[in-house]
Amino acid sequence: MRYDSHTKIHPVVPSGDAIPEPGPEVFTAQQHLSGAEILLRSLQAEGVKIIFGHPGGAVIKIYDEMARTTPDFQHILVRHEQGGTHAAEGYAKATGKVGTVLVTSGPGATNTVTGIADAYMDSVPIVVFTGQVPTGLIGNDAFQECDAVGITRSITKHSYLVRDVKDLARTVKEAYHIARTGRPGPVLVDLPKDVLLAKAPFHYPTSVDIRGYTVPGTGRPDKIQRAARMIMASERPLLYVGGGAISCDATALLRSIAQRTRIPVTTTLHGLGAFPEEDPLSLRMLGMHGTWWANQAVQHSDLIVAVGARFDDRVTGKLDSWAPHANIVHIEIDQSCISKNVFADCAILGDAHLVLKQLDPLLKRKDTDAWLAQIEEWRQECPLEYEQDEKLRAQGVIEMLRDKTRGNAVVLTDVGQHQMWTAQYFRFLHPRTHITSGGLGTMGFGMPASMGAAFGLREMGSDMPVVCISGDGGFVMNAQEMSVAAAHKLPIKLAVINNRFLGMVRQWQELFHAERYSHTDLSDTNPDFVKLAEAHHCVGLCAKTNQQAIDIIDEAWTVHDRPVLMEFQVAKEEMVFPMVPAGAATGDMITQRIVPNSFV
Amino acid sequence: MSASLVLTPQQIKRKKAAGEPIEPNEGELIRQHTIMVLVENSIGSLIRVVNMFAARGFNVDSITVGPTADETISRMHVVTTGNERIIAQILRQLSRLVDTIEVSDLTETNYVERELCLIKVRYDARSRAEIMDVNTVFRGKVVDITPRTFTFELTGPTPKIDAFIDMMRNHNILEVARSGRVAMQRHQIPS
């Protein structure tokens, strides 16, 4: 039995609210379907093309239905549910669509928790379907039972426990709507087994009506006027751009406004790619490991225009000395982010793209030459640099990868030193080409997320290479997904920056804990990465010198039918600079020139 | 933003730099607020609201909940303590929940607030008259009487309930049950 053989399912535009009117013949076939079948049909109606999942007892009916019928989406069997959630995140970030995860009850659900929390912190739209024991057994400590909705309550944008099969289709519709709109985020749908077995007529709703949920659109006109006046009156303006600009698709407009008004742009970690980093107006990243000149600009600016950014502590450092001279205009889609950490003198609640569209005609070219010249001086004063010698260094590897791809790659990272070096040295040019775990800081994010991104690019017909830059600490945390990527012939380039240490913790230990390297040395417990890759049906390569590094990168780019793991054995003593120590004032950056004597 | 809004450290610094005066009460103004929340009538929605307070470390002094005239909507009253900045943050976090339909801080409006209290007190021949006198002054109702105990029902603003219980402390209080506060904005006659 094929889905389209007896009931015509009207295609739903996956990205917007503009849903075509259903034709008169649609949904006339009112035969009763099982919950499992309703779920699969709802996913198709929602335009889902790929699901990352792992079967189990509570969801066996859904998997049976997948085998019995032939849904027109792909199911990717991941090897750990955490990998599945990160893959869904990578897919969502690379494509702008909602990622989908399907897991069983109990441990299946708890294994998704880290991925859900990660998606919550980084505003990634994913929907996680968890199996649940039959409604009659809920609360009985049944086999593989856990309170998935309860456990994830504070890390989901919203969650549902479906108690009646009649509510299932509507719930799926709402879940995708909530995940995708406003500030995106994870939604969990818990599916008791009896609901999946029960039958009901199938009708996929064409619209969503949630009375407590409104999606901010355009900004209030008076606030727009006020913001425009503040921008035009400022002398040292600065655009501070976060991931919200990318998720609202505001980057093209942002670029044209910045270039026309001559206002310099600094981005957060998640904002990387929102503004081309090779543009002279780009100050690159700000914050703890941002550039000296971006942070100096913040400290001297008289007007900061925040676009889709949330004044995270890694950006501001010590709050009371951050941007002491600046008025703040905050363009933000999530009301709870407004004036949370830093008071917004002019807060505009709305969609960044729509708000910038309103602002655009009110802004004229500004004379910022003196301000830009001052920033240029800071740029010369303390450029991003590292020691250039025969030693293989992480920063050098990242520059080699940049040169190989000329910035035309989707780059994913794990968490730690390599993540910051990637942010500093890769120079991102396009939105959705930098994907990382920023808010939660999840080691083990990179590998499975790069798999999700690679599936996403394949779906979009893009041949952009997917490069995952990891450390030796994080990579092993989800290395099992390599064999999944290999099975699907994804040509991911996996760069493992191996310094045989938990590098970022080591850096803090060296700088702030008197070089007591407590449990950060991994040399005894690291696997042989080349063999690890080969065991997972991938190509494994290793480089210890600069020349070898160039060679293995060239070799890796000749492999098109499976992932290639490139291990780069780099110096362990390297540290990420410049740096604002946690809790310190942004003005008190440690730059490379005044590194402590202990630096080797 | 109201003048009494508590300033962030960054604002205080900015004001100082500009040579503007900083009002003494701008540093801290911590007081109780009664927040009314209309939510979807389901146990999940109720938990989500309560959980938000716990997960983000906000105070909860009292919570009441009950259905409204529309049985699909529950009305909650949360009494919480904090400075203006924290309260503003609580209001935004509450509004952000998918299940909340309306959120308002009644403290900023002209409103009535009531609490109900049941209190069981032991009496004897000597104390009986005095206990009844106190009850008369507070206009409480006797809802149960036994040869040894009175059970009173008292409604009123929280300070009145507090005062009544304080008066009864001179006697033998066996049990106290308080409902928590419910509140309603007075009807605004358009001018």
PDB file of C-alpha atoms in Angstrom, chain B residues 14-179:
ATOM      1  CA  ARG B  14      26.544  55.105  32.319  1.00  0.00           C
ATOM      2  CA  LYS B  15      24.487  57.561  34.375  1.00  0.00           C
ATOM      3  CA  LYS B  16      27.491  58.345  36.545  1.00  0.00           C
ATOM      4  CA  ALA B  17      29.625  58.945  33.449  1.00  0.00           C
ATOM      5  CA  ALA B  18      27.016  61.383  32.159  1.00  0.00           C
ATOM      6  CA  GLY B  19      26.893  63.138  35.542  1.00  0.00           C
ATOM      7  CA  GLU B  20      23.213  62.299  36.052  1.00  0.00           C
ATOM      8  CA  PRO B  21      21.874  61.774  39.558  1.00  0.00           C
ATOM      9  CA  ILE B  22      20.996  58.257  40.610  1.00  0.00           C
ATOM     10  CA  GLU B  23      17.928  58.115  42.830  1.00  0.00           C
ATOM     11  CA  PRO B  24      18.538  56.194  46.040  1.00  0.00           C
ATOM     12  CA  ASN B  25      15.654  53.810  45.352  1.00  0.00           C
ATOM     13  CA  GLU B  26      17.025  53.006  41.917  1.00  0.00           C
ATOM     14  CA  GLY B  27      19.495  50.661  43.495  1.00  0.00           C
ATOM     15  CA  GLU B  28      17.011  48.191  44.887  1.00  0.00           C
ATOM     16  CA  LEU B  29      13.261  48.178  45.253  1.00  0.00           C
ATOM     17  CA  ILE B  30      12.306  44.703  46.304  1.00  0.00           C
ATOM     18  CA  ARG B  31       8.643  44.048  47.008  1.00  0.00           C
ATOM     19  CA  GLN B  32       5.887  41.532  46.539  1.00  0.00           C
ATOM     20  CA  HIS B  33       4.040  41.378  43.247  1.00  0.00           C
ATOM     21  CA  THR B  34       0.819  39.550  42.407  1.00  0.00           C
ATOM     22  CA  ILE B  35       0.956  38.211  38.883  1.00  0.00           C
ATOM     23  CA  MET B  36      -2.146  36.922  37.146  1.00  0.00           C
ATOM     24  CA  VAL B  37      -1.651  34.266  34.486  1.00  0.00           C
ATOM     25  CA  LEU B  38      -4.325  32.794  32.239  1.00  0.00           C
ATOM     26  CA  VAL B  39      -3.196  29.389  31.014  1.00  0.00           C
ATOM     27  CA  GLU B  40      -4.590  26.458  29.103  1.00  0.00           C
ATOM     28  CA  ASN B  41      -6.527  24.342  31.592  1.00  0.00           C
ATOM     29  CA  SER B  42      -4.270  21.316  31.854  1.00  0.00           C
ATOM     30  CA  ILE B  43      -1.967  19.906  34.474  1.00  0.00           C
ATOM     31  CA  GLY B  44       0.939  20.238  32.048  1.00  0.00           C
ATOM     32  CA  SER B  45       0.409  23.986  31.659  1.00  0.00           C
ATOM     33  CA  LEU B  46       0.273  24.496  35.402  1.00  0.00           C
ATOM     34  CA  ILE B  47       3.514  22.589  35.863  1.00  0.00           C
ATOM     35  CA  ARG B  48       5.186  24.525  33.074  1.00  0.00           C
ATOM     36  CA  VAL B  49       4.429  27.814  34.817  1.00  0.00           C
ATOM     37  CA  VAL B  50       5.625  26.564  38.198  1.00  0.00           C
ATOM     38  CA  ASN B  51       8.658  24.923  36.611  1.00  0.00           C
ATOM     39  CA  MET B  52       9.683  28.188  34.985  1.00  0.00           C
ATOM     40  CA  PHE B  53       9.963  29.764  38.439  1.00  0.00           C
ATOM     41  CA  ALA B  54      12.011  26.844  39.757  1.00  0.00           C
ATOM     42  CA  ALA B  55      14.275  26.449  36.721  1.00  0.00           C
ATOM     43  CA  ARG B  56      15.160  30.143  36.576  1.00  0.00           C
ATOM     44  CA  GLY B  57      15.522  30.617  40.304  1.00  0.00           C
ATOM     45  CA  PHE B  58      12.634  33.047  40.886  1.00  0.00           C
ATOM     46  CA  ASN B  59      10.856  33.270  44.246  1.00  0.00           C
ATOM     47  CA  VAL B  60       7.346  31.939  44.734  1.00  0.00           C
ATOM     48  CA  ASP B  61       5.478  33.125  47.835  1.00  0.00           C
ATOM     49  CA  SER B  62       2.087  31.718  46.914  1.00  0.00           C
ATOM     50  CA  ILE B  63       0.312  30.142  43.991  1.00  0.00           C
ATOM     51  CA  THR B  64      -3.393  29.659  43.406  1.00  0.00           C
ATOM     52  CA  VAL B  65      -5.102  28.110  40.434  1.00  0.00           C
ATOM     53  CA  GLY B  66      -8.649  27.414  39.345  1.00  0.00           C
ATOM     54  CA  PRO B  67     -10.802  27.313  36.245  1.00  0.00           C
ATOM     55  CA  THR B  68     -12.400  30.455  34.819  1.00  0.00           C
ATOM     56  CA  ALA B  69     -15.855  30.927  33.297  1.00  0.00           C
ATOM     57  CA  ASP B  70     -14.320  29.366  30.190  1.00  0.00           C
ATOM     58  CA  GLU B  71     -13.511  25.868  31.379  1.00  0.00           C
ATOM     59  CA  THR B  72     -10.634  25.512  28.918  1.00  0.00           C
ATOM     60  CA  ILE B  73      -8.764  28.310  30.668  1.00  0.00           C
ATOM     61  CA  SER B  74      -7.290  28.300  34.165  1.00  0.00           C
ATOM     62  CA  ARG B  75      -6.479  31.393  36.109  1.00  0.00           C
ATOM     63  CA  MET B  76      -3.350  31.416  38.230  1.00  0.00           C
ATOM     64  CA  HIS B  77      -2.138  33.972  40.706  1.00  0.00           C
ATOM     65  CA  VAL B  78       1.528  33.876  41.549  1.00  0.00           C
ATOM     66  CA  VAL B  79       2.824  36.022  44.370  1.00  0.00           C
ATOM     67  CA  THR B  80       6.517  36.596  43.972  1.00  0.00           C
ATOM     68  CA  THR B  81       9.159  38.871  45.391  1.00  0.00           C
ATOM     69  CA  GLY B  82      11.826  40.724  43.468  1.00  0.00           C
ATOM     70  CA  ASN B  83      13.088  44.032  42.178  1.00  0.00           C
ATOM     71  CA  GLU B  84      11.516  45.617  39.113  1.00  0.00           C
ATOM     72  CA  ARG B  85      14.056  44.105  36.773  1.00  0.00           C
ATOM     73  CA  ILE B  86      13.437  40.583  38.043  1.00  0.00           C
ATOM     74  CA  ILE B  87       9.666  41.060  37.883  1.00  0.00           C
ATOM     75  CA  ALA B  88       9.943  42.328  34.310  1.00  0.00           C
ATOM     76  CA  GLN B  89      11.982  39.239  33.482  1.00  0.00           C
ATOM     77  CA  ILE B  90       9.384  36.966  35.143  1.00  0.00           C
ATOM     78  CA  LEU B  91       6.601  38.573  33.112  1.00  0.00           C
ATOM     79  CA  ARG B  92       8.513  38.087  29.859  1.00  0.00           C
ATOM     80  CA  GLN B  93       9.426  34.508  30.673  1.00  0.00           C
ATOM     81  CA  LEU B  94       5.784  33.739  31.515  1.00  0.00           C
ATOM     82  CA  SER B  95       4.480  35.352  28.329  1.00  0.00           C
ATOM     83  CA  ARG B  96       6.954  33.342  26.325  1.00  0.00           C
ATOM     84  CA  LEU B  97       5.458  30.005  27.391  1.00  0.00           C
ATOM     85  CA  VAL B  98       3.269  28.552  24.668  1.00  0.00           C
ATOM     86  CA  ASP B  99       0.484  27.697  27.145  1.00  0.00           C
ATOM     87  CA  THR B 100       0.069  31.147  28.670  1.00  0.00           C
ATOM     88  CA  ILE B 101      -2.741  33.196  27.183  1.00  0.00           C
ATOM     89  CA  GLU B 102      -2.428  36.356  29.241  1.00  0.00           C
ATOM     90  CA  VAL B 103       0.044  37.580  31.825  1.00  0.00           C
ATOM     91  CA  SER B 104      -0.286  40.729  33.905  1.00  0.00           C
ATOM     92  CA  ASP B 105       1.252  42.220  37.003  1.00  0.00           C
ATOM     93  CA  LEU B 106      -1.737  43.332  39.081  1.00  0.00           C
ATOM     94  CA  THR B 107       0.513  45.163  41.504  1.00  0.00           C
ATOM     95  CA  GLU B 108       0.841  47.958  38.950  1.00  0.00           C
ATOM     96  CA  THR B 109      -2.956  48.382  38.808  1.00  0.00           C
ATOM     97  CA  ASN B 110      -5.845  49.194  41.115  1.00  0.00           C
ATOM     98  CA  TYR B 111      -6.905  45.758  42.253  1.00  0.00           C
ATOM     99  CA  VAL B 112      -8.595  43.750  44.991  1.00  0.00           C
ATOM    100  CA  GLU B 113      -6.896  40.814  46.572  1.00  0.00           C
ATOM    101  CA  ARG B 114      -8.416  38.157  48.805  1.00  0.00           C
ATOM    102  CA  GLU B 115      -7.326  35.101  50.651  1.00  0.00           C
ATOM    103  CA  LEU B 116      -9.405  32.475  52.398  1.00  0.00           C
ATOM    104  CA  CYS B 117      -8.337  30.876  55.641  1.00  0.00           C
ATOM    105  CA  LEU B 118      -9.756  27.994  57.677  1.00  0.00           C
ATOM    106  CA  ILE B 119      -8.512  27.863  61.234  1.00  0.00           C
ATOM    107  CA  LYS B 120      -9.299  25.325  63.955  1.00  0.00           C
ATOM    108  CA  VAL B 121      -8.844  26.567  67.522  1.00  0.00           C
ATOM    109  CA  ARG B 122      -9.282  24.732  70.845  1.00  0.00           C
ATOM    110  CA  TYR B 123     -11.325  26.557  73.486  1.00  0.00           C
ATOM    111  CA  ASP B 124     -12.375  26.119  77.064  1.00  0.00           C
ATOM    112  CA  ALA B 125     -14.843  27.921  79.336  1.00  0.00           C
ATOM    113  CA  ARG B 126     -12.383  30.734  80.061  1.00  0.00           C
ATOM    114  CA  SER B 127     -11.228  31.436  76.499  1.00  0.00           C
ATOM    115  CA  ARG B 128     -14.456  30.884  74.636  1.00  0.00           C
ATOM    116  CA  ALA B 129     -15.833  34.419  74.890  1.00  0.00           C
ATOM    117  CA  GLU B 130     -12.548  36.061  73.961  1.00  0.00           C
ATOM    118  CA  ILE B 131     -12.105  33.890  70.894  1.00  0.00           C
ATOM    119  CA  MET B 132     -15.617  34.710  69.757  1.00  0.00           C
ATOM    120  CA  ASP B 133     -14.952  38.408  70.292  1.00  0.00           C
ATOM    121  CA  VAL B 134     -11.881  38.316  68.073  1.00  0.00           C
ATOM    122  CA  ASN B 135     -13.860  36.495  65.438  1.00  0.00           C
ATOM    123  CA  THR B 136     -16.611  39.115  65.578  1.00  0.00           C
ATOM    124  CA  VAL B 137     -14.101  41.927  65.139  1.00  0.00           C
ATOM    125  CA  PHE B 138     -12.631  40.177  62.065  1.00  0.00           C
ATOM    126  CA  ARG B 139     -16.075  39.253  60.788  1.00  0.00           C
ATOM    127  CA  GLY B 140     -15.180  35.586  60.488  1.00  0.00           C
ATOM    128  CA  LYS B 141     -17.687  32.762  60.144  1.00  0.00           C
ATOM    129  CA  VAL B 142     -17.951  29.773  62.425  1.00  0.00           C
ATOM    130  CA  VAL B 143     -18.171  26.807  60.067  1.00  0.00           C
ATOM    131  CA  ASP B 144     -17.815  24.043  62.641  1.00  0.00           C
ATOM    132  CA  ILE B 145     -18.169  23.825  66.377  1.00  0.00           C
ATOM    133  CA  THR B 146     -17.527  20.963  68.796  1.00  0.00           C
ATOM    134  CA  PRO B 147     -17.455  20.950  72.602  1.00  0.00           C
ATOM    135  CA  ARG B 148     -13.715  21.705  72.387  1.00  0.00           C
ATOM    136  CA  THR B 149     -13.032  23.400  69.043  1.00  0.00           C
ATOM    137  CA  PHE B 150     -14.132  26.181  66.764  1.00  0.00           C
ATOM    138  CA  THR B 151     -13.395  26.188  63.059  1.00  0.00           C
ATOM    139  CA  PHE B 152     -13.511  29.664  61.575  1.00  0.00           C
ATOM    140  CA  GLU B 153     -13.646  30.749  57.987  1.00  0.00           C
ATOM    141  CA  LEU B 154     -12.136  34.104  57.240  1.00  0.00           C
ATOM    142  CA  THR B 155     -11.654  35.921  53.966  1.00  0.00           C
ATOM    143  CA  GLY B 156      -9.837  39.138  53.305  1.00  0.00           C
ATOM    144  CA  PRO B 157      -6.577  40.640  52.225  1.00  0.00           C
ATOM    145  CA  THR B 158      -3.520  38.756  53.373  1.00  0.00           C
ATOM    146  CA  PRO B 159      -2.591  41.221  56.178  1.00  0.00           C
ATOM    147  CA  LYS B 160      -6.026  40.723  57.731  1.00  0.00           C
ATOM    148  CA  ILE B 161      -5.591  36.941  57.689  1.00  0.00           C
ATOM    149  CA  ASP B 162      -2.110  37.345  59.189  1.00  0.00           C
ATOM    150  CA  ALA B 163      -3.524  39.558  61.945  1.00  0.00           C
ATOM    151  CA  PHE B 164      -6.332  37.105  62.729  1.00  0.00           C
ATOM    152  CA  ILE B 165      -3.918  34.199  63.016  1.00  0.00           C
ATOM    153  CA  ASP B 166      -1.637  36.319  65.190  1.00  0.00           C
ATOM    154  CA  MET B 167      -4.549  37.040  67.541  1.00  0.00           C
ATOM    155  CA  MET B 168      -5.363  33.337  67.739  1.00  0.00           C
ATOM    156  CA  ARG B 169      -1.793  32.501  68.689  1.00  0.00           C
ATOM    157  CA  ASN B 170      -2.745  33.496  72.240  1.00  0.00           C
ATOM    158  CA  HIS B 171      -4.968  30.432  72.179  1.00  0.00           C
ATOM    159  CA  ASN B 172      -4.479  26.903  71.051  1.00  0.00           C
ATOM    160  CA  ILE B 173      -4.355  26.754  67.234  1.00  0.00           C
ATOM    161  CA  LEU B 174      -4.814  23.176  66.029  1.00  0.00           C
ATOM    162  CA  GLU B 175      -4.775  23.657  62.274  1.00  0.00           C
ATOM    163  CA  VAL B 176      -4.479  26.426  59.693  1.00  0.00           C
ATOM    164  CA  ALA B 177      -5.330  26.123  55.989  1.00  0.00           C
ATOM    165  CA  ARG B 178      -4.780  29.136  53.749  1.00  0.00           C
ATOM    166  CA  SER B 179      -5.841  29.273  50.121  1.00  0.00           C
TER     167      SER B 179
END
